[in-house]
mmCIF file of C-alpha atoms and ligand atoms in Angstrom:
data_model
loop_
_atom_site.group_PDB
_atom_site.id
_atom_site.type_symbol
_atom_site.label_atom_id
_atom_site.label_comp_id
_atom_site.label_asym_id
_atom_site.label_seq_id
_atom_site.Cartn_x
_atom_site.Cartn_y
_atom_site.Cartn_z
ATOM 1 C CA MET Y 1 -11.056 -17.017 1.245
ATOM 2 C CA PRO Y 2 -7.448 -15.727 0.921
ATOM 3 C CA THR Y 3 -7.071 -12.073 -0.037
ATOM 4 C CA PRO Y 4 -6.079 -11.700 -3.708
ATOM 5 C CA LEU Y 5 -2.458 -10.940 -4.491
ATOM 6 C CA ARG Y 6 -2.003 -7.173 -4.854
ATOM 7 C CA ILE Y 7 -0.094 -6.416 -8.052
ATOM 8 C CA ALA Y 8 1.482 -3.192 -9.270
ATOM 9 C CA VAL Y 9 2.447 -3.186 -12.957
ATOM 10 C CA LEU Y 10 5.253 -1.044 -14.384
ATOM 11 C CA ALA Y 11 5.196 -0.441 -18.140
ATOM 12 C CA SER Y 12 6.562 2.093 -20.621
ATOM 13 C CA GLY Y 13 4.561 1.386 -23.731
ATOM 14 C CA ARG Y 14 1.755 -0.449 -25.473
ATOM 15 C CA GLY Y 15 0.797 -2.687 -22.562
ATOM 16 C CA SER Y 16 -0.122 -5.912 -24.390
ATOM 17 C CA ASN Y 17 1.436 -7.982 -21.599
ATOM 18 C CA PHE Y 18 -0.588 -6.030 -19.053
ATOM 19 C CA ALA Y 19 -3.668 -6.627 -21.217
ATOM 20 C CA ALA Y 20 -2.896 -10.360 -21.133
ATOM 21 C CA LEU Y 21 -2.825 -10.261 -17.317
ATOM 22 C CA LEU Y 22 -6.140 -8.379 -17.289
ATOM 23 C CA ALA Y 23 -7.693 -10.919 -19.674
ATOM 24 C CA ALA Y 24 -6.478 -13.827 -17.544
ATOM 25 C CA ARG Y 25 -8.088 -12.233 -14.507
ATOM 26 C CA GLU Y 26 -11.337 -11.690 -16.428
ATOM 27 C CA ARG Y 27 -11.302 -15.394 -17.359
ATOM 28 C CA GLY Y 28 -11.032 -16.231 -13.688
ATOM 29 C CA GLU Y 29 -7.527 -17.654 -14.089
ATOM 30 C CA LEU Y 30 -5.767 -15.007 -12.002
ATOM 31 C CA PRO Y 31 -6.997 -14.314 -8.426
ATOM 32 C CA VAL Y 32 -5.238 -10.971 -8.222
ATOM 33 C CA GLU Y 33 -6.017 -7.318 -7.662
ATOM 34 C CA PHE Y 34 -4.242 -4.723 -9.799
ATOM 35 C CA VAL Y 35 -3.600 -1.851 -7.386
ATOM 36 C CA LEU Y 36 -1.584 0.379 -9.741
ATOM 37 C CA VAL Y 37 -0.187 0.777 -13.222
ATOM 38 C CA ALA Y 38 2.880 3.016 -13.142
ATOM 39 C CA THR Y 39 4.807 4.391 -16.083
ATOM 40 C CA ASP Y 40 7.664 6.729 -16.922
ATOM 41 C CA LYS Y 41 5.948 7.786 -20.181
ATOM 42 C CA ALA Y 42 2.916 10.097 -20.085
ATOM 43 C CA ALA Y 43 1.876 8.972 -23.584
ATOM 44 C CA ALA Y 44 2.125 5.241 -22.908
ATOM 45 C CA PRO Y 45 -0.978 3.489 -24.302
ATOM 46 C CA VAL Y 46 -0.924 1.166 -21.284
ATOM 47 C CA LEU Y 47 -2.448 4.060 -19.312
ATOM 48 C CA GLN Y 48 -5.636 3.925 -21.363
ATOM 49 C CA LEU Y 49 -5.918 0.169 -20.826
ATOM 50 C CA ALA Y 50 -5.628 0.656 -17.053
ATOM 51 C CA GLN Y 51 -8.039 3.580 -16.933
ATOM 52 C CA MET Y 52 -10.646 1.658 -18.943
ATOM 53 C CA ALA Y 53 -10.309 -1.173 -16.417
ATOM 54 C CA GLY Y 54 -10.727 1.256 -13.516
ATOM 55 C CA ILE Y 55 -7.202 0.636 -12.253
ATOM 56 C CA PRO Y 56 -5.302 3.539 -10.620
ATOM 57 C CA THR Y 57 -2.460 4.877 -12.738
ATOM 58 C CA MET Y 58 0.638 6.902 -12.042
ATOM 59 C CA VAL Y 59 2.951 8.769 -14.417
ATOM 60 C CA LEU Y 60 6.335 9.752 -13.023
ATOM 61 C CA ASP Y 61 8.492 11.749 -15.434
ATOM 62 C CA PRO Y 62 12.248 11.158 -15.072
ATOM 63 C CA ARG Y 63 12.841 14.721 -16.282
ATOM 64 C CA ASP Y 64 11.469 15.948 -12.952
ATOM 65 C CA TYR Y 65 14.316 14.331 -11.005
ATOM 66 C CA ALA Y 66 17.952 15.257 -10.540
ATOM 67 C CA ASP Y 67 19.275 11.825 -11.424
ATOM 68 C CA ARG Y 68 18.306 8.217 -12.039
ATOM 69 C CA ARG Y 69 18.653 7.123 -8.429
ATOM 70 C CA ALA Y 70 16.448 9.967 -7.165
ATOM 71 C CA TYR Y 71 13.833 9.022 -9.736
ATOM 72 C CA ASP Y 72 13.913 5.338 -8.882
ATOM 73 C CA PHE Y 73 13.609 5.943 -5.141
ATOM 74 C CA ALA Y 74 10.655 8.289 -5.751
ATOM 75 C CA LEU Y 75 9.066 5.742 -8.089
ATOM 76 C CA PHE Y 76 9.227 2.902 -5.565
ATOM 77 C CA ASP Y 77 8.156 5.144 -2.700
ATOM 78 C CA ARG Y 78 5.038 6.033 -4.669
ATOM 79 C CA ILE Y 79 4.434 2.421 -5.737
ATOM 80 C CA GLY Y 80 4.942 1.239 -2.152
ATOM 81 C CA ALA Y 81 2.098 3.465 -1.008
ATOM 82 C CA SER Y 82 -0.254 1.127 -2.922
ATOM 83 C CA LYS Y 83 0.970 -1.738 -0.753
ATOM 84 C CA PRO Y 84 1.514 -4.246 -3.581
ATOM 85 C CA ASP Y 85 2.564 -7.815 -2.851
ATOM 86 C CA LEU Y 86 4.199 -8.201 -6.277
ATOM 87 C CA LEU Y 87 5.617 -5.821 -8.871
ATOM 88 C CA VAL Y 88 5.431 -6.908 -12.503
ATOM 89 C CA LEU Y 89 7.639 -5.214 -15.104
ATOM 90 C CA ALA Y 90 5.724 -5.553 -18.368
ATOM 91 C CA GLY Y 91 7.752 -3.626 -20.905
ATOM 92 C CA PHE Y 92 9.243 -1.217 -18.381
ATOM 93 C CA MET Y 93 12.151 0.255 -20.269
ATOM 94 C CA ARG Y 94 14.417 1.662 -17.554
ATOM 95 C CA ILE Y 95 17.380 0.055 -15.884
ATOM 96 C CA ILE Y 96 16.531 0.322 -12.186
ATOM 97 C CA ASP Y 97 19.022 1.477 -9.554
ATOM 98 C CA GLY Y 98 20.192 -1.484 -7.467
ATOM 99 C CA GLU Y 99 19.714 0.269 -4.134
ATOM 100 C CA ALA Y 100 16.234 1.483 -5.029
ATOM 101 C CA LEU Y 101 15.052 -1.988 -6.058
ATOM 102 C CA LYS Y 102 16.682 -3.815 -3.130
ATOM 103 C CA PRO Y 103 13.542 -3.850 -0.900
ATOM 104 C CA TRP Y 104 11.656 -5.506 -3.755
ATOM 105 C CA VAL Y 105 14.001 -8.401 -4.487
ATOM 106 C CA GLY Y 106 11.871 -11.520 -4.325
ATOM 107 C CA ARG Y 107 8.733 -9.491 -5.007
ATOM 108 C CA MET Y 108 9.439 -8.123 -8.490
ATOM 109 C CA ILE Y 109 9.425 -10.025 -11.783
ATOM 110 C CA ASN Y 110 10.112 -9.054 -15.383
ATOM 111 C CA ILE Y 111 9.253 -10.507 -18.767
ATOM 112 C CA HIS Y 112 12.197 -10.332 -21.125
ATOM 113 C CA PRO Y 113 12.093 -11.127 -24.873
ATOM 114 C CA SER Y 114 14.968 -13.590 -25.052
ATOM 115 C CA LEU Y 115 15.977 -17.035 -23.828
ATOM 116 C CA LEU Y 116 18.112 -15.771 -20.939
ATOM 117 C CA PRO Y 117 20.954 -15.787 -20.228
ATOM 118 C CA LYS Y 118 21.195 -14.997 -23.922
ATOM 119 C CA TYR Y 119 20.769 -11.346 -24.903
ATOM 120 C CA ARG Y 120 20.320 -9.430 -21.681
ATOM 121 C CA GLY Y 121 19.380 -5.829 -22.345
ATOM 122 C CA LEU Y 122 17.857 -4.418 -25.484
ATOM 123 C CA HIS Y 123 17.431 -5.365 -29.157
ATOM 124 C CA THR Y 124 17.085 -9.060 -28.376
ATOM 125 C CA HIS Y 125 15.324 -10.070 -31.601
ATOM 126 C CA ARG Y 126 17.971 -8.343 -33.716
ATOM 127 C CA ARG Y 127 20.756 -10.064 -31.765
ATOM 128 C CA ALA Y 128 19.159 -13.503 -32.076
ATOM 129 C CA LEU Y 129 18.777 -13.070 -35.839
ATOM 130 C CA LYS Y 130 22.345 -11.796 -36.207
ATOM 131 C CA ALA Y 131 23.611 -14.817 -34.268
ATOM 132 C CA GLY Y 132 21.661 -17.146 -36.548
ATOM 133 C CA ASP Y 133 19.796 -18.714 -33.635
ATOM 134 C CA LEU Y 134 17.351 -21.459 -34.571
ATOM 135 C CA GLN Y 135 15.317 -20.891 -31.410
ATOM 136 C CA HIS Y 136 14.164 -17.658 -29.784
ATOM 137 C CA GLY Y 137 11.812 -16.935 -26.926
ATOM 138 C CA ALA Y 138 10.930 -15.087 -23.744
ATOM 139 C CA SER Y 139 11.859 -15.429 -20.084
ATOM 140 C CA VAL Y 140 10.194 -14.391 -16.840
ATOM 141 C CA HIS Y 141 12.709 -13.766 -14.089
ATOM 142 C CA TYR Y 142 13.011 -12.218 -10.670
ATOM 143 C CA VAL Y 143 14.466 -8.726 -10.873
ATOM 144 C CA THR Y 144 17.798 -8.046 -9.177
ATOM 145 C CA ALA Y 145 20.392 -5.296 -9.504
ATOM 146 C CA GLU Y 146 22.076 -7.295 -12.268
ATOM 147 C CA LEU Y 147 20.268 -6.346 -15.470
ATOM 148 C CA ASP Y 148 18.172 -9.325 -16.634
ATOM 149 C CA GLY Y 149 20.437 -11.480 -14.461
ATOM 150 C CA GLY Y 150 17.969 -12.495 -11.777
ATOM 151 C CA PRO Y 151 16.809 -16.125 -11.301
ATOM 152 C CA VAL Y 152 14.809 -17.279 -14.308
ATOM 153 C CA ILE Y 153 11.388 -18.640 -13.373
ATOM 154 C CA ALA Y 154 10.093 -19.886 -16.726
ATOM 155 C CA GLN Y 155 10.705 -19.587 -20.466
ATOM 156 C CA ALA Y 156 8.742 -20.027 -23.677
ATOM 157 C CA SER Y 157 10.559 -20.793 -26.932
ATOM 158 C CA MET Y 158 9.751 -20.967 -30.631
ATOM 159 C CA PRO Y 159 11.669 -21.689 -33.821
ATOM 160 C CA VAL Y 160 13.171 -18.831 -35.811
ATOM 161 C CA GLU Y 161 11.665 -19.123 -39.286
ATOM 162 C CA ALA Y 162 13.336 -18.464 -42.629
ATOM 163 C CA GLY Y 163 12.662 -14.882 -43.667
ATOM 164 C CA ASP Y 164 12.066 -13.694 -40.102
ATOM 165 C CA ASP Y 165 13.065 -10.137 -39.369
ATOM 166 C CA GLU Y 166 12.980 -8.219 -36.075
ATOM 167 C CA SER Y 167 9.369 -7.284 -36.580
ATOM 168 C CA THR Y 168 8.037 -10.741 -37.478
ATOM 169 C CA LEU Y 169 10.027 -12.342 -34.670
ATOM 170 C CA ALA Y 170 8.695 -9.861 -32.113
ATOM 171 C CA GLU Y 171 5.162 -10.302 -33.460
ATOM 172 C CA ARG Y 172 5.311 -14.111 -33.252
ATOM 173 C CA LEU Y 173 6.839 -14.017 -29.776
ATOM 174 C CA LEU Y 174 4.200 -11.772 -28.199
ATOM 175 C CA PRO Y 175 1.444 -14.445 -27.992
ATOM 176 C CA LEU Y 176 3.903 -16.711 -26.160
ATOM 177 C CA GLU Y 177 4.681 -13.889 -23.745
ATOM 178 C CA HIS Y 178 0.974 -13.391 -23.208
ATOM 179 C CA GLN Y 179 0.698 -17.008 -22.074
ATOM 180 C CA LEU Y 180 3.956 -17.166 -20.101
ATOM 181 C CA LEU Y 181 3.542 -14.102 -17.886
ATOM 182 C CA PRO Y 182 0.015 -14.875 -16.625
ATOM 183 C CA ALA Y 183 1.046 -18.486 -15.973
ATOM 184 C CA VAL Y 184 3.946 -17.374 -13.774
ATOM 185 C CA VAL Y 185 1.848 -14.765 -11.947
ATOM 186 C CA ALA Y 186 -0.810 -17.417 -11.303
ATOM 187 C CA LEU Y 187 1.791 -19.691 -9.661
ATOM 188 C CA ILE Y 188 3.013 -16.841 -7.449
ATOM 189 C CA ALA Y 189 -0.572 -15.833 -6.599
ATOM 190 C CA ALA Y 190 -1.291 -19.431 -5.596
ATOM 191 C CA GLY Y 191 1.718 -19.447 -3.272
ATOM 192 C CA ARG Y 192 3.299 -22.218 -5.343
ATOM 193 C CA LEU Y 193 6.400 -20.311 -6.353
ATOM 194 C CA ALA Y 194 8.770 -17.917 -4.604
ATOM 195 C CA LEU Y 195 12.383 -16.790 -4.572
ATOM 196 C CA GLY Y 196 14.249 -18.582 -1.829
ATOM 197 C CA GLU Y 197 17.747 -17.951 -0.556
ATOM 198 C CA ASN Y 198 19.111 -20.582 -2.920
ATOM 199 C CA GLY Y 199 16.936 -19.725 -5.904
ATOM 200 C CA ILE Y 200 13.432 -20.538 -7.064
ATOM 201 C CA VAL Y 201 11.273 -22.454 -4.603
ATOM 202 C CA PHE Y 202 8.459 -24.314 -6.342
ATOM 203 C CA ASP Y 203 5.372 -25.412 -4.438
ATOM 204 C CA GLN Y 204 5.997 -22.969 -1.638
ATOM 205 C CA GLN Y 205 3.002 -24.563 0.092
ATOM 206 C CA ALA Y 206 5.411 -27.366 0.907
ATOM 207 C CA LEU Y 207 7.275 -24.903 3.082
ATOM 208 C CA ASP Y 208 6.305 -24.673 6.722
ATOM 209 C CA GLN Y 209 6.094 -20.902 6.463
ATOM 210 C CA PRO Y 210 5.806 -18.327 3.691
ATOM 211 C CA LEU Y 211 9.015 -16.748 2.493
ATOM 212 C CA ARG Y 212 9.247 -13.117 3.490
ATOM 213 C CA TRP Y 213 11.734 -10.569 2.171
ATOM 214 C CA GLN Y 214 12.820 -7.224 3.578
ATOM 215 C CA ASP Y 215 15.441 -4.911 2.119
ATOM 216 C CA GLY Y 216 16.614 -7.630 -0.186
ATOM 217 C CA GLN Y 217 17.159 -10.108 2.644
ATOM 218 C CA LEU Y 218 15.144 -13.249 3.226
ATOM 219 C CA LEU Y 219 13.530 -13.154 6.669
ATOM 220 C CA ARG Y 220 13.275 -16.372 8.595
HETATM 221 N N1 LIG K 301 18.227 -3.408 -12.236
HETATM 222 C C1 LIG K 301 17.404 -3.947 -13.160
HETATM 223 N N2 LIG K 301 16.615 -3.119 -13.873
HETATM 224 C C2 LIG K 301 15.781 -3.651 -14.815
HETATM 225 C C3 LIG K 301 15.757 -5.044 -15.068
HETATM 226 C C4 LIG K 301 16.589 -5.885 -14.272
HETATM 227 O O1 LIG K 301 16.579 -7.129 -14.410
HETATM 228 N N3 LIG K 301 17.383 -5.304 -13.328
HETATM 229 N N4 LIG K 301 14.968 -5.542 -16.118
HETATM 230 C C5 LIG K 301 14.633 -4.521 -17.121
HETATM 231 C C6 LIG K 301 13.766 -4.868 -18.270
HETATM 232 N N5 LIG K 301 14.598 -4.839 -19.478
HETATM 233 C C7 LIG K 301 14.618 -6.010 -20.183
HETATM 234 O O2 LIG K 301 13.849 -6.959 -19.906
HETATM 235 C C8 LIG K 301 15.361 -3.701 -19.889
HETATM 236 C C9 LIG K 301 14.779 -2.452 -19.898
HETATM 237 C C10 LIG K 301 15.532 -1.328 -20.294
HETATM 238 C C11 LIG K 301 16.866 -1.463 -20.686
HETATM 239 C C12 LIG K 301 17.657 -0.254 -21.082
HETATM 240 O O3 LIG K 301 18.776 -0.367 -21.578
HETATM 241 N N6 LIG K 301 17.095 0.946 -20.850
HETATM 242 C C13 LIG K 301 17.784 2.198 -21.137
HETATM 243 C C14 LIG K 301 16.856 3.143 -21.874
HETATM 244 C C15 LIG K 301 16.297 2.458 -23.103
HETATM 245 C C16 LIG K 301 15.193 3.302 -23.755
HETATM 246 O O4 LIG K 301 14.793 4.322 -23.175
HETATM 247 O O5 LIG K 301 14.734 2.870 -24.840
HETATM 248 C C17 LIG K 301 18.200 2.866 -19.838
HETATM 249 O O6 LIG K 301 17.508 2.621 -18.799
HETATM 250 O O7 LIG K 301 19.151 3.646 -19.891
HETATM 251 C C18 LIG K 301 17.437 -2.723 -20.683
HETATM 252 C C19 LIG K 301 16.698 -3.846 -20.296
HETATM 253 C C20 LIG K 301 13.990 -3.341 -16.431
HETATM 254 N N7 LIG K 301 14.971 -2.809 -15.522
HETATM 255 N N1 GAR K 302 13.700 -5.258 -21.899
HETATM 256 C C1 GAR K 302 12.302 -5.220 -21.662
HETATM 257 C C2 GAR K 302 11.565 -5.556 -22.930
HETATM 258 O O1 GAR K 302 12.084 -5.392 -24.030
HETATM 259 N N2 GAR K 302 10.346 -6.048 -22.744
HETATM 260 C C3 GAR K 302 9.524 -6.359 -23.892
HETATM 261 O O2 GAR K 302 8.820 -5.184 -24.288
HETATM 262 C C4 GAR K 302 7.610 -5.597 -24.926
HETATM 263 C C5 GAR K 302 6.499 -4.839 -24.262
HETATM 264 O O3 GAR K 302 5.341 -5.035 -24.995
HETATM 265 P P1 GAR K 302 3.929 -4.625 -24.330
HETATM 266 O O4 GAR K 302 4.081 -3.195 -23.864
HETATM 267 O O5 GAR K 302 2.975 -4.789 -25.460
HETATM 268 O O6 GAR K 302 3.696 -5.571 -23.172
HETATM 269 C C6 GAR K 302 7.463 -7.121 -24.685
HETATM 270 O O7 GAR K 302 7.831 -7.839 -25.825
HETATM 271 C C7 GAR K 302 8.448 -7.381 -23.568
HETATM 272 O O8 GAR K 302 9.000 -8.697 -23.604
#
């Protein structure tokens, strides 16, 4: 019996995407172990979700650090102590320093509320409405130094409806996110998907050896 994938979740807010991962695990669809939920916000409701599920939590306040890079290095040092196999950004609302995240390239994914490469960054629903897009959606991608620029793994899309505003669009997109993220994590947990040196490798089992990353470099 393979050991379950060890996942650390980073979130800054409500945690509905984390809750969707928890629910998928409870349904037996996700053979993973959540080793930590980390946040930059002491009041983030995601903390209560984790504590109720008996999952260790960590709050790291950026105000306690001299600058962003110092914070990010401290954050990943602390997360690393939990020995996760995969980091999942589920509404983590900080741009991460490229040097600090380098060791995690290939082992960190993010769910982003747009059909990348459209609308990297913030306020995606507002930007899609302003552009008059007929379709909107969410993307799960590997995290790299380039903000929301890492290789896209999968997307879910839906029509923009007449009368939609930011709030209704965000509300209608969430259930799609809650399906998309667990589906991607399940593929990674099954060893069917990884980040190779030339992009996404599907059905990693077809490879003669697992892909391993260190300091942002693919080890052979
Ligand atoms: N280096 C990277 N960092 C992050 C990535 C990434 O791909 N590379 N993904 C983001 C997630 N994200 C969108 O999906 C995102 C999060 C936060 C921001 C942002 O502008 N944050 C501001 C603060 C905003 C606030 O406090 O409300 C900031 O950090 O100054 C943009 C995109 C996670 N990080
Ligand atoms: N740029 C990152 C970003 O905007 N992520 C978005 O934040 C929300 C978090 O909701 P949740 O806390 O309920 O999962 C989600 O919609 C996620 O796509």
